[in-house]
Each structure stands twice: as C-alpha cells, then as structure tokens.
Short mmCIF file of N, CA and C and ligand atoms in Angstrom, two decimals:
data_model
loop_
_atom_site.label_atom_id
_atom_site.label_comp_id
_atom_site.label_asym_id
_atom_site.label_seq_id
_atom_site.Cartn_x
_atom_site.Cartn_y
_atom_site.Cartn_z
N MET A 271 0.83 -1.21 0.00
CA MET A 271 0.00 0.00 0.00
C MET A 271 0.87 1.27 0.00
N THR A 272 0.37 2.31 -0.63
CA THR A 272 1.08 3.59 -0.60
C THR A 272 0.66 4.33 0.68
N ASP A 273 1.27 5.51 0.91
CA ASP A 273 0.96 6.27 2.13
C ASP A 273 -0.52 6.63 2.21
N ASP A 274 -1.15 6.86 1.04
CA ASP A 274 -2.57 7.21 1.06
C ASP A 274 -3.47 5.96 1.04
N GLY A 275 -2.89 4.78 1.25
CA GLY A 275 -3.68 3.56 1.37
C GLY A 275 -4.05 2.91 0.05
N ALA A 276 -3.60 3.50 -1.06
CA ALA A 276 -3.92 2.91 -2.37
C ALA A 276 -2.92 1.78 -2.67
N PRO A 277 -3.35 0.73 -3.39
CA PRO A 277 -2.40 -0.33 -3.72
C PRO A 277 -1.29 0.18 -4.66
N ARG A 278 -0.12 -0.39 -4.53
CA ARG A 278 1.00 0.08 -5.37
C ARG A 278 0.87 -0.36 -6.82
N GLU A 279 0.16 -1.44 -7.02
CA GLU A 279 -0.09 -1.95 -8.36
C GLU A 279 1.18 -2.30 -9.13
N ASN A 280 2.19 -2.75 -8.40
CA ASN A 280 3.36 -3.28 -9.10
C ASN A 280 3.15 -4.77 -9.35
N ILE A 281 3.77 -5.25 -10.41
CA ILE A 281 3.78 -6.70 -10.65
C ILE A 281 5.22 -7.15 -10.48
N VAL A 282 5.44 -8.10 -9.57
CA VAL A 282 6.78 -8.53 -9.24
C VAL A 282 6.97 -9.97 -9.74
N LEU A 283 8.01 -10.16 -10.54
CA LEU A 283 8.23 -11.50 -11.09
C LEU A 283 9.39 -12.18 -10.38
N VAL A 284 9.12 -13.36 -9.84
CA VAL A 284 10.16 -14.17 -9.24
C VAL A 284 10.21 -15.49 -10.00
N GLY A 285 11.26 -16.26 -9.77
CA GLY A 285 11.35 -17.56 -10.43
C GLY A 285 12.78 -17.88 -10.77
N PHE A 286 13.01 -19.13 -11.11
CA PHE A 286 14.35 -19.62 -11.36
C PHE A 286 14.95 -18.95 -12.61
N MET A 287 16.27 -19.01 -12.71
CA MET A 287 16.95 -18.50 -13.91
C MET A 287 16.33 -19.18 -15.14
N GLY A 288 16.10 -18.41 -16.18
CA GLY A 288 15.55 -19.00 -17.40
C GLY A 288 14.04 -19.18 -17.39
N SER A 289 13.38 -18.69 -16.37
CA SER A 289 11.92 -18.86 -16.33
C SER A 289 11.22 -17.78 -17.16
N GLY A 290 11.96 -16.77 -17.61
CA GLY A 290 11.38 -15.76 -18.51
C GLY A 290 11.02 -14.45 -17.83
N LYS A 291 11.58 -14.21 -16.63
CA LYS A 291 11.18 -13.01 -15.88
C LYS A 291 11.45 -11.71 -16.66
N SER A 292 12.63 -11.61 -17.25
CA SER A 292 12.96 -10.34 -17.93
C SER A 292 12.18 -10.19 -19.23
N SER A 293 12.16 -11.23 -20.05
CA SER A 293 11.49 -11.09 -21.34
C SER A 293 9.97 -10.94 -21.17
N ILE A 294 9.39 -11.76 -20.33
CA ILE A 294 7.93 -11.66 -20.11
C ILE A 294 7.62 -10.36 -19.36
N GLY A 295 8.50 -9.99 -18.44
CA GLY A 295 8.31 -8.74 -17.70
C GLY A 295 8.26 -7.54 -18.62
N ARG A 296 9.15 -7.53 -19.62
CA ARG A 296 9.14 -6.41 -20.59
C ARG A 296 7.82 -6.38 -21.36
N SER A 297 7.33 -7.55 -21.76
CA SER A 297 6.05 -7.61 -22.49
C SER A 297 4.91 -7.09 -21.63
N ILE A 298 4.91 -7.48 -20.36
CA ILE A 298 3.83 -7.03 -19.45
C ILE A 298 3.88 -5.51 -19.32
N ALA A 299 5.09 -4.99 -19.12
CA ALA A 299 5.25 -3.55 -18.91
C ALA A 299 4.76 -2.79 -20.15
N LYS A 300 5.11 -3.30 -21.32
CA LYS A 300 4.71 -2.65 -22.56
C LYS A 300 3.19 -2.65 -22.68
N LYS A 301 2.62 -3.80 -22.38
CA LYS A 301 1.17 -3.96 -22.48
C LYS A 301 0.41 -2.99 -21.57
N LEU A 302 0.95 -2.78 -20.37
CA LEU A 302 0.25 -1.95 -19.39
C LEU A 302 0.72 -0.50 -19.38
N GLY A 303 1.79 -0.22 -20.12
CA GLY A 303 2.36 1.13 -20.07
C GLY A 303 3.05 1.39 -18.74
N PHE A 304 3.54 0.33 -18.11
CA PHE A 304 4.26 0.45 -16.84
C PHE A 304 5.77 0.53 -17.12
N GLN A 305 6.50 1.01 -16.14
CA GLN A 305 7.96 1.01 -16.26
C GLN A 305 8.47 -0.40 -15.95
N PHE A 306 9.51 -0.83 -16.64
CA PHE A 306 10.11 -2.13 -16.36
C PHE A 306 11.39 -1.94 -15.55
N VAL A 307 11.50 -2.68 -14.46
CA VAL A 307 12.66 -2.56 -13.57
C VAL A 307 13.26 -3.96 -13.38
N ASP A 308 14.60 -4.04 -13.48
CA ASP A 308 15.25 -5.34 -13.36
C ASP A 308 16.32 -5.23 -12.26
N THR A 309 16.19 -6.02 -11.21
CA THR A 309 17.10 -5.84 -10.07
C THR A 309 18.56 -6.17 -10.45
N ASP A 310 18.76 -7.16 -11.32
CA ASP A 310 20.14 -7.47 -11.73
C ASP A 310 20.76 -6.27 -12.47
N TYR A 311 19.94 -5.59 -13.26
CA TYR A 311 20.42 -4.42 -14.00
C TYR A 311 20.81 -3.31 -13.01
N ILE A 312 19.97 -3.10 -12.00
CA ILE A 312 20.27 -2.07 -10.99
C ILE A 312 21.60 -2.38 -10.30
N ILE A 313 21.76 -3.65 -9.91
CA ILE A 313 22.98 -4.05 -9.21
C ILE A 313 24.21 -3.77 -10.09
N GLN A 314 24.09 -4.11 -11.37
CA GLN A 314 25.23 -3.91 -12.27
C GLN A 314 25.52 -2.43 -12.49
N GLU A 315 24.44 -1.64 -12.66
CA GLU A 315 24.62 -0.20 -12.85
C GLU A 315 25.30 0.44 -11.65
N ARG A 316 24.80 0.06 -10.44
CA ARG A 316 25.32 0.71 -9.23
C ARG A 316 26.75 0.30 -8.91
N SER A 317 27.08 -0.96 -9.21
CA SER A 317 28.41 -1.44 -8.84
C SER A 317 29.42 -1.23 -9.96
N GLY A 318 28.90 -0.97 -11.17
CA GLY A 318 29.80 -0.82 -12.31
C GLY A 318 30.45 -2.13 -12.70
N ARG A 319 29.87 -3.25 -12.25
CA ARG A 319 30.44 -4.57 -12.59
C ARG A 319 29.32 -5.48 -13.08
N SER A 320 29.68 -6.48 -13.88
CA SER A 320 28.66 -7.44 -14.32
C SER A 320 28.40 -8.41 -13.16
N ILE A 321 27.27 -9.13 -13.26
CA ILE A 321 26.94 -10.11 -12.20
C ILE A 321 28.09 -11.12 -12.06
N SER A 322 28.61 -11.58 -13.20
CA SER A 322 29.71 -12.57 -13.15
C SER A 322 30.92 -11.99 -12.44
N GLU A 323 31.23 -10.72 -12.74
CA GLU A 323 32.40 -10.10 -12.09
C GLU A 323 32.20 -10.00 -10.58
N ILE A 324 30.97 -9.68 -10.17
CA ILE A 324 30.71 -9.57 -8.73
C ILE A 324 30.91 -10.93 -8.06
N PHE A 325 30.33 -11.97 -8.67
CA PHE A 325 30.48 -13.31 -8.09
C PHE A 325 31.95 -13.71 -8.03
N GLN A 326 32.65 -13.43 -9.11
CA GLN A 326 34.05 -13.86 -9.20
C GLN A 326 34.94 -13.11 -8.20
N ALA A 327 34.76 -11.80 -8.14
CA ALA A 327 35.65 -11.01 -7.30
C ALA A 327 35.25 -11.01 -5.83
N SER A 328 33.93 -11.05 -5.56
CA SER A 328 33.49 -10.85 -4.17
C SER A 328 32.67 -12.00 -3.61
N GLY A 329 32.19 -12.89 -4.46
CA GLY A 329 31.45 -14.06 -3.98
C GLY A 329 29.94 -13.85 -3.91
N GLU A 330 29.23 -14.96 -3.71
CA GLU A 330 27.77 -14.90 -3.73
C GLU A 330 27.20 -14.04 -2.60
N GLU A 331 27.77 -14.15 -1.40
CA GLU A 331 27.22 -13.41 -0.26
C GLU A 331 27.25 -11.90 -0.52
N ALA A 332 28.36 -11.44 -1.10
CA ALA A 332 28.47 -10.01 -1.43
C ALA A 332 27.39 -9.62 -2.44
N PHE A 333 27.17 -10.52 -3.41
CA PHE A 333 26.11 -10.25 -4.40
C PHE A 333 24.75 -10.15 -3.70
N ARG A 334 24.50 -11.05 -2.73
CA ARG A 334 23.19 -11.05 -2.04
C ARG A 334 22.97 -9.74 -1.26
N VAL A 335 24.04 -9.19 -0.72
CA VAL A 335 23.92 -7.91 0.00
C VAL A 335 23.50 -6.82 -0.99
N LEU A 336 24.14 -6.81 -2.16
CA LEU A 336 23.79 -5.80 -3.18
C LEU A 336 22.35 -6.01 -3.66
N GLU A 337 21.96 -7.27 -3.73
CA GLU A 337 20.59 -7.59 -4.19
C GLU A 337 19.55 -7.06 -3.20
N THR A 338 19.82 -7.25 -1.91
CA THR A 338 18.88 -6.75 -0.89
C THR A 338 18.83 -5.22 -0.94
N ARG A 339 20.00 -4.61 -1.12
CA ARG A 339 20.03 -3.13 -1.21
C ARG A 339 19.22 -2.65 -2.41
N ALA A 340 19.36 -3.34 -3.53
CA ALA A 340 18.62 -2.95 -4.73
C ALA A 340 17.12 -3.08 -4.47
N LEU A 341 16.71 -4.15 -3.82
CA LEU A 341 15.28 -4.33 -3.54
C LEU A 341 14.78 -3.25 -2.58
N GLU A 342 15.59 -2.95 -1.56
CA GLU A 342 15.17 -1.91 -0.59
C GLU A 342 14.93 -0.58 -1.29
N SER A 343 15.72 -0.32 -2.32
CA SER A 343 15.59 0.99 -3.00
C SER A 343 14.33 1.07 -3.85
N LEU A 344 13.61 -0.03 -3.97
CA LEU A 344 12.41 -0.03 -4.83
C LEU A 344 11.12 0.17 -4.05
N ARG A 345 11.22 0.29 -2.72
CA ARG A 345 10.03 0.33 -1.86
C ARG A 345 8.97 1.36 -2.28
N HIS A 346 9.45 2.46 -2.88
CA HIS A 346 8.53 3.55 -3.25
C HIS A 346 7.82 3.31 -4.57
N LEU A 347 8.20 2.29 -5.31
CA LEU A 347 7.69 2.11 -6.68
C LEU A 347 6.18 1.98 -6.77
N LYS A 348 5.64 2.50 -7.87
CA LYS A 348 4.22 2.33 -8.16
C LYS A 348 4.08 2.02 -9.64
N ARG A 349 3.18 1.14 -9.96
CA ARG A 349 2.88 0.82 -11.36
C ARG A 349 4.12 0.48 -12.17
N CYS A 350 4.88 -0.47 -11.63
CA CYS A 350 6.06 -0.95 -12.34
C CYS A 350 5.98 -2.48 -12.45
N VAL A 351 6.72 -3.01 -13.39
CA VAL A 351 6.92 -4.45 -13.45
C VAL A 351 8.35 -4.69 -13.02
N VAL A 352 8.52 -5.49 -11.97
CA VAL A 352 9.86 -5.71 -11.40
C VAL A 352 10.29 -7.15 -11.65
N ALA A 353 11.38 -7.32 -12.41
CA ALA A 353 11.95 -8.66 -12.60
C ALA A 353 13.09 -8.82 -11.59
N THR A 354 13.08 -9.92 -10.86
CA THR A 354 14.10 -10.14 -9.84
C THR A 354 15.05 -11.25 -10.28
N GLY A 355 16.21 -11.34 -9.64
CA GLY A 355 17.13 -12.45 -9.90
C GLY A 355 16.55 -13.72 -9.26
N GLY A 356 16.95 -14.86 -9.79
CA GLY A 356 16.38 -16.13 -9.34
C GLY A 356 16.54 -16.41 -7.85
N GLY A 357 17.57 -15.79 -7.23
CA GLY A 357 17.82 -16.06 -5.81
C GLY A 357 17.28 -14.98 -4.89
N ALA A 358 16.54 -14.04 -5.46
CA ALA A 358 16.05 -12.90 -4.64
C ALA A 358 15.07 -13.35 -3.56
N VAL A 359 14.49 -14.52 -3.74
CA VAL A 359 13.48 -15.01 -2.77
C VAL A 359 14.13 -15.68 -1.56
N LEU A 360 15.45 -15.84 -1.58
CA LEU A 360 16.09 -16.66 -0.55
C LEU A 360 16.08 -16.03 0.84
N ARG A 361 16.21 -14.71 0.90
CA ARG A 361 16.23 -14.05 2.21
C ARG A 361 14.82 -13.63 2.61
N GLU A 362 14.50 -13.87 3.87
CA GLU A 362 13.17 -13.48 4.36
C GLU A 362 12.96 -11.97 4.22
N GLU A 363 14.02 -11.19 4.49
CA GLU A 363 13.86 -9.73 4.37
C GLU A 363 13.52 -9.33 2.93
N ASN A 364 14.07 -10.07 1.96
CA ASN A 364 13.73 -9.79 0.56
C ASN A 364 12.29 -10.17 0.28
N ARG A 365 11.87 -11.30 0.81
CA ARG A 365 10.49 -11.76 0.53
C ARG A 365 9.50 -10.73 1.08
N ALA A 366 9.83 -10.14 2.23
CA ALA A 366 8.94 -9.13 2.81
C ALA A 366 8.86 -7.91 1.87
N ILE A 367 9.99 -7.51 1.31
CA ILE A 367 9.97 -6.36 0.39
C ILE A 367 9.16 -6.71 -0.87
N LEU A 368 9.35 -7.91 -1.37
CA LEU A 368 8.64 -8.31 -2.60
C LEU A 368 7.13 -8.27 -2.37
N ARG A 369 6.70 -8.76 -1.21
CA ARG A 369 5.25 -8.74 -0.89
C ARG A 369 4.76 -7.30 -0.75
N HIS A 370 5.58 -6.47 -0.12
CA HIS A 370 5.22 -5.06 0.07
C HIS A 370 5.03 -4.37 -1.29
N LEU A 371 5.86 -4.78 -2.25
CA LEU A 371 5.84 -4.11 -3.55
C LEU A 371 4.56 -4.33 -4.33
N GLY A 372 4.00 -5.51 -4.24
CA GLY A 372 2.77 -5.73 -5.01
C GLY A 372 2.44 -7.18 -5.25
N PHE A 373 1.90 -7.42 -6.44
CA PHE A 373 1.40 -8.74 -6.81
C PHE A 373 2.60 -9.59 -7.25
N VAL A 374 2.88 -10.66 -6.49
CA VAL A 374 4.08 -11.45 -6.77
C VAL A 374 3.71 -12.69 -7.59
N VAL A 375 4.35 -12.78 -8.74
CA VAL A 375 4.08 -13.88 -9.67
C VAL A 375 5.34 -14.72 -9.81
N CYS A 376 5.19 -16.04 -9.65
CA CYS A 376 6.34 -16.93 -9.86
C CYS A 376 6.22 -17.56 -11.24
N LEU A 377 7.23 -17.38 -12.07
CA LEU A 377 7.26 -18.02 -13.39
C LEU A 377 8.08 -19.30 -13.28
N THR A 378 7.57 -20.36 -13.89
CA THR A 378 8.31 -21.62 -13.87
C THR A 378 8.45 -22.12 -15.31
N ALA A 379 9.32 -23.10 -15.50
CA ALA A 379 9.45 -23.76 -16.80
C ALA A 379 10.00 -25.16 -16.54
N SER A 380 9.78 -26.06 -17.47
CA SER A 380 10.28 -27.43 -17.28
C SER A 380 11.81 -27.41 -17.22
N GLU A 381 12.36 -28.49 -16.70
CA GLU A 381 13.82 -28.59 -16.60
C GLU A 381 14.46 -28.44 -17.98
N GLU A 382 13.88 -29.13 -18.97
CA GLU A 382 14.43 -29.12 -20.33
C GLU A 382 14.45 -27.70 -20.90
N VAL A 383 13.31 -27.03 -20.81
CA VAL A 383 13.21 -25.68 -21.36
C VAL A 383 14.12 -24.72 -20.60
N THR A 384 14.18 -24.87 -19.29
CA THR A 384 15.06 -24.00 -18.51
C THR A 384 16.51 -24.19 -18.97
N LEU A 385 16.92 -25.45 -19.14
CA LEU A 385 18.30 -25.71 -19.56
C LEU A 385 18.58 -25.11 -20.94
N GLN A 386 17.61 -25.28 -21.83
CA GLN A 386 17.78 -24.68 -23.18
C GLN A 386 17.97 -23.17 -23.08
N ARG A 387 17.08 -22.55 -22.28
CA ARG A 387 17.14 -21.08 -22.18
C ARG A 387 18.44 -20.60 -21.55
N VAL A 388 18.87 -21.27 -20.49
CA VAL A 388 20.07 -20.77 -19.80
C VAL A 388 21.36 -21.11 -20.55
N SER A 389 21.29 -22.11 -21.45
CA SER A 389 22.51 -22.47 -22.18
C SER A 389 22.83 -21.44 -23.26
N ARG A 390 21.86 -20.54 -23.52
CA ARG A 390 22.10 -19.53 -24.56
C ARG A 390 23.10 -18.47 -24.13
N ASN A 391 23.32 -18.33 -22.84
CA ASN A 391 24.40 -17.40 -22.45
C ASN A 391 25.15 -17.91 -21.21
N THR A 392 26.29 -17.34 -21.01
CA THR A 392 27.16 -17.81 -19.92
C THR A 392 27.21 -16.78 -18.80
N LYS A 393 26.15 -15.99 -18.72
CA LYS A 393 26.17 -14.90 -17.75
C LYS A 393 25.68 -15.32 -16.37
N ARG A 394 25.41 -16.62 -16.19
CA ARG A 394 24.86 -17.04 -14.91
C ARG A 394 25.90 -17.87 -14.15
N PRO A 395 26.65 -17.20 -13.28
CA PRO A 395 27.77 -17.87 -12.62
C PRO A 395 27.37 -19.14 -11.87
N LEU A 396 26.17 -19.16 -11.30
CA LEU A 396 25.79 -20.32 -10.48
C LEU A 396 25.55 -21.57 -11.31
N LEU A 397 25.36 -21.40 -12.63
CA LEU A 397 25.13 -22.59 -13.46
C LEU A 397 26.37 -22.97 -14.28
N GLN A 398 27.47 -22.28 -14.03
CA GLN A 398 28.72 -22.62 -14.74
C GLN A 398 29.40 -23.78 -14.00
N THR A 399 28.75 -24.93 -14.01
CA THR A 399 29.29 -26.10 -13.30
C THR A 399 29.50 -27.22 -14.32
N GLU A 400 30.09 -28.32 -13.86
CA GLU A 400 30.32 -29.44 -14.77
C GLU A 400 29.01 -30.08 -15.20
N ASN A 401 28.04 -30.06 -14.30
CA ASN A 401 26.76 -30.70 -14.62
C ASN A 401 25.60 -29.73 -14.31
N PRO A 402 25.33 -28.82 -15.26
CA PRO A 402 24.30 -27.81 -15.01
C PRO A 402 22.94 -28.41 -14.68
N ARG A 403 22.62 -29.57 -15.29
CA ARG A 403 21.31 -30.19 -15.02
C ARG A 403 21.17 -30.55 -13.54
N GLU A 404 22.22 -31.18 -13.01
CA GLU A 404 22.20 -31.56 -11.58
C GLU A 404 22.16 -30.32 -10.69
N THR A 405 22.94 -29.31 -11.08
CA THR A 405 22.97 -28.07 -10.30
C THR A 405 21.59 -27.45 -10.28
N LEU A 406 20.98 -27.41 -11.47
CA LEU A 406 19.64 -26.83 -11.58
C LEU A 406 18.66 -27.59 -10.69
N ARG A 407 18.71 -28.93 -10.76
CA ARG A 407 17.79 -29.74 -9.95
C ARG A 407 17.94 -29.45 -8.47
N SER A 408 19.17 -29.44 -8.00
CA SER A 408 19.33 -29.27 -6.55
C SER A 408 19.01 -27.85 -6.12
N MET A 409 19.34 -26.87 -6.98
CA MET A 409 18.99 -25.49 -6.60
C MET A 409 17.49 -25.30 -6.58
N LEU A 410 16.83 -25.88 -7.58
CA LEU A 410 15.37 -25.75 -7.64
C LEU A 410 14.73 -26.38 -6.40
N ALA A 411 15.22 -27.57 -6.05
CA ALA A 411 14.65 -28.27 -4.89
C ALA A 411 14.81 -27.42 -3.63
N SER A 412 15.96 -26.79 -3.49
CA SER A 412 16.18 -26.03 -2.25
C SER A 412 15.44 -24.69 -2.26
N ARG A 413 15.03 -24.23 -3.44
CA ARG A 413 14.37 -22.92 -3.52
C ARG A 413 12.85 -22.97 -3.63
N GLN A 414 12.37 -24.16 -4.00
CA GLN A 414 10.94 -24.30 -4.30
C GLN A 414 10.03 -23.67 -3.24
N GLU A 415 10.37 -23.96 -1.98
CA GLU A 415 9.50 -23.48 -0.90
C GLU A 415 9.50 -21.95 -0.84
N SER A 416 10.66 -21.35 -1.05
CA SER A 416 10.74 -19.88 -1.00
C SER A 416 9.91 -19.26 -2.11
N TYR A 417 9.96 -19.85 -3.31
CA TYR A 417 9.13 -19.33 -4.40
C TYR A 417 7.65 -19.46 -4.02
N ALA A 418 7.31 -20.65 -3.50
CA ALA A 418 5.89 -20.91 -3.20
C ALA A 418 5.37 -20.00 -2.10
N THR A 419 6.20 -19.69 -1.10
CA THR A 419 5.69 -18.88 0.00
C THR A 419 5.48 -17.42 -0.40
N VAL A 420 6.29 -16.93 -1.32
CA VAL A 420 6.18 -15.50 -1.65
C VAL A 420 5.18 -15.24 -2.77
N ALA A 421 4.96 -16.21 -3.65
CA ALA A 421 4.14 -15.95 -4.84
C ALA A 421 2.64 -16.05 -4.57
N GLN A 422 1.91 -15.12 -5.17
CA GLN A 422 0.44 -15.18 -5.08
C GLN A 422 -0.14 -15.89 -6.30
N PHE A 423 0.68 -16.02 -7.32
CA PHE A 423 0.22 -16.69 -8.54
C PHE A 423 1.45 -17.32 -9.20
N THR A 424 1.30 -18.57 -9.66
CA THR A 424 2.41 -19.25 -10.32
C THR A 424 2.00 -19.62 -11.73
N LEU A 425 2.88 -19.32 -12.69
CA LEU A 425 2.56 -19.60 -14.09
C LEU A 425 3.67 -20.43 -14.72
N ASP A 426 3.28 -21.58 -15.27
CA ASP A 426 4.24 -22.42 -15.98
C ASP A 426 4.35 -21.91 -17.42
N THR A 427 5.53 -21.43 -17.78
CA THR A 427 5.72 -20.79 -19.09
C THR A 427 6.22 -21.78 -20.16
N THR A 428 6.37 -23.04 -19.79
CA THR A 428 7.00 -24.02 -20.69
C THR A 428 6.42 -23.99 -22.10
N LEU A 429 5.10 -24.03 -22.19
CA LEU A 429 4.47 -24.14 -23.51
C LEU A 429 3.88 -22.82 -24.01
N LEU A 430 4.23 -21.75 -23.33
CA LEU A 430 3.62 -20.46 -23.69
C LEU A 430 4.58 -19.58 -24.48
N THR A 431 4.02 -18.79 -25.40
CA THR A 431 4.83 -17.76 -26.03
C THR A 431 4.92 -16.60 -25.03
N GLN A 432 5.86 -15.69 -25.29
CA GLN A 432 6.00 -14.53 -24.39
C GLN A 432 4.70 -13.72 -24.27
N PRO A 433 4.05 -13.40 -25.43
CA PRO A 433 2.80 -12.62 -25.32
C PRO A 433 1.71 -13.39 -24.56
N GLU A 434 1.65 -14.70 -24.76
CA GLU A 434 0.63 -15.49 -24.04
C GLU A 434 0.86 -15.43 -22.54
N ALA A 435 2.12 -15.61 -22.15
CA ALA A 435 2.44 -15.57 -20.72
C ALA A 435 2.13 -14.19 -20.16
N ALA A 436 2.51 -13.15 -20.92
CA ALA A 436 2.26 -11.78 -20.45
C ALA A 436 0.76 -11.54 -20.27
N ASP A 437 -0.04 -12.00 -21.22
CA ASP A 437 -1.50 -11.83 -21.12
C ASP A 437 -2.05 -12.49 -19.86
N LEU A 438 -1.56 -13.70 -19.58
CA LEU A 438 -2.08 -14.42 -18.41
C LEU A 438 -1.72 -13.73 -17.10
N VAL A 439 -0.51 -13.18 -17.06
CA VAL A 439 -0.11 -12.46 -15.84
C VAL A 439 -0.98 -11.20 -15.68
N VAL A 440 -1.18 -10.50 -16.80
CA VAL A 440 -1.99 -9.28 -16.73
C VAL A 440 -3.41 -9.60 -16.26
N LEU A 441 -3.94 -10.70 -16.76
CA LEU A 441 -5.30 -11.12 -16.37
C LEU A 441 -5.38 -11.32 -14.85
N GLU A 442 -4.39 -12.00 -14.31
CA GLU A 442 -4.39 -12.26 -12.85
C GLU A 442 -4.17 -10.97 -12.07
N ALA A 443 -3.31 -10.10 -12.61
CA ALA A 443 -3.05 -8.83 -11.92
C ALA A 443 -4.32 -7.99 -11.88
N ARG A 444 -5.06 -8.03 -12.97
CA ARG A 444 -6.33 -7.28 -13.02
C ARG A 444 -7.24 -7.72 -11.88
N LYS A 445 -7.30 -9.04 -11.67
CA LYS A 445 -8.15 -9.55 -10.58
C LYS A 445 -7.57 -9.11 -9.23
N ALA A 446 -6.25 -9.25 -9.09
CA ALA A 446 -5.62 -8.93 -7.81
C ALA A 446 -5.81 -7.45 -7.45
N PHE A 447 -5.73 -6.58 -8.45
CA PHE A 447 -5.84 -5.14 -8.19
C PHE A 447 -7.27 -4.64 -8.38
N SER A 448 -8.17 -5.58 -8.67
CA SER A 448 -9.57 -5.22 -8.94
C SER A 448 -9.69 -4.14 -10.02
N TRP A 449 -8.91 -4.32 -11.08
CA TRP A 449 -9.03 -3.39 -12.21
C TRP A 449 -10.25 -3.80 -13.01
N HIS A 450 -11.11 -2.85 -13.28
CA HIS A 450 -12.30 -3.22 -14.05
C HIS A 450 -12.33 -2.55 -15.40
N ARG A 451 -11.40 -1.61 -15.61
CA ARG A 451 -11.45 -0.90 -16.88
C ARG A 451 -10.99 -1.82 -18.02
N PRO A 452 -11.53 -1.60 -19.22
CA PRO A 452 -11.11 -2.43 -20.34
C PRO A 452 -9.67 -2.12 -20.72
N GLU A 453 -9.02 -3.04 -21.50
CA GLU A 453 -7.62 -2.80 -21.90
C GLU A 453 -7.51 -1.62 -22.82
C1 S3P B 271 20.77 -15.86 -9.66
C2 S3P B 271 20.03 -15.51 -10.77
C3 S3P B 271 20.46 -14.49 -11.72
C4 S3P B 271 21.37 -13.47 -11.03
C5 S3P B 271 22.50 -14.15 -10.33
C6 S3P B 271 22.02 -15.14 -9.27
C7 S3P B 271 20.27 -16.94 -8.78
O1 S3P B 271 19.33 -13.80 -12.27
O2 S3P B 271 20.64 -12.70 -10.10
O3 S3P B 271 23.27 -14.81 -11.30
O4 S3P B 271 20.74 -17.05 -7.63
O5 S3P B 271 19.37 -17.70 -9.20
P1 S3P B 271 18.34 -14.47 -13.36
O6 S3P B 271 17.34 -15.29 -12.59
O7 S3P B 271 17.69 -13.29 -14.00
O8 S3P B 271 19.17 -15.26 -14.29
#
C-alpha cells in the first residue's frame, strides 16, 4: 500500500533462472504502459560490474547484499513491473519487500526448457558447473519453498509464447488489483 492507502499496483516477477522473468516482464510492462525494472540491472549499474564479475571477485554473499540493497531501494515504486534475480526469494527480508511491492508472480518452466534457455548465455555464474542439469535440480529443490511462500500466482511458461504468458499475468493482476477498466 502507498501512504494514502492505495495499492502500489506493481507486478513482481520471481522464479528460477531462465523462467522468462525479464522477457515476459518487458512484455507485461509494454502492455500496461508500466515502467520495467530489473534488479540485476540495478545491481550492475550501481556497482559498475557485471553479475559474473561480482560473483568472481566478491562471492555470492556479497552479491546477495547488493541484491537486498537494490530491492530496498524499490520500496517507493508504483505501477512498475519488477523482474528479480532467481535467488532474490532466498532471504526473508527480501520476501517481505517483494510482498510489500505488489502482486508477486512466480514463473516456472520445465527442466528441459530451462536448460535450453540458460545455455544460450554464460552470464549465470551459479550454473557454470560441470553438470548444469544436476545443479539446476538441486537449486530448484532447495528454492521451491521460498518461491511458493512468496508468490500469489504461479505460471508455468514451458508451452507459452511470451505474449501469451504476459497476457495471463496481466489477467491475474487485473483480478488482484480489482481493475475493471477495459484494456
Ligand atoms: C541468480 C540468478 C540471476 C542473477 C544471479 C544469481 C540466482 O538472475 O541474479 O546470477 O541465484 O538464481 P536471473 O534469474 O535473471 O538469471
């Protein structure tokens, strides 16, 4: 809620790497005329380093501190679509900020599709292992509960095009925010 008690009407996307948060988030923002915000982008802009450089030079814990700071700086947002990094749900303090921000949607995809999507780039330090499939499985298993506790709506994007997924999220957001006006 804002200071005047009105809902913030942000749509917050959480989910594993490769679930489509950034691409689908951009489509949603375009559709609604909302601003698109990406926490990984904020972290990189503020630190002047890429995510991989941060992990390499300072480690995951240092990255998580920057991630929490980036989320804290978004508390004032209204009518934005926020894409978060896959591990943003891990800290309880982050989950509280995500809930405060607005309607939290978890995007998922099958293991196969996730692997296909993440193999297209090497920008994800946590999946640069000898066996990305095994890494993905164990990370997903350990994160599942955090995604489930924070999300108000979960959408499996495996068989959906980007516009289809965006439409479904918008439909749910309309219900959540009790928007009755036509598109
Ligand atoms: C991470 C996901 C990445 C990025 C960082 C850590 C994670 O974001 O924040 O590499 O812990 O799952 P994407 O989910 O956008 O790839």
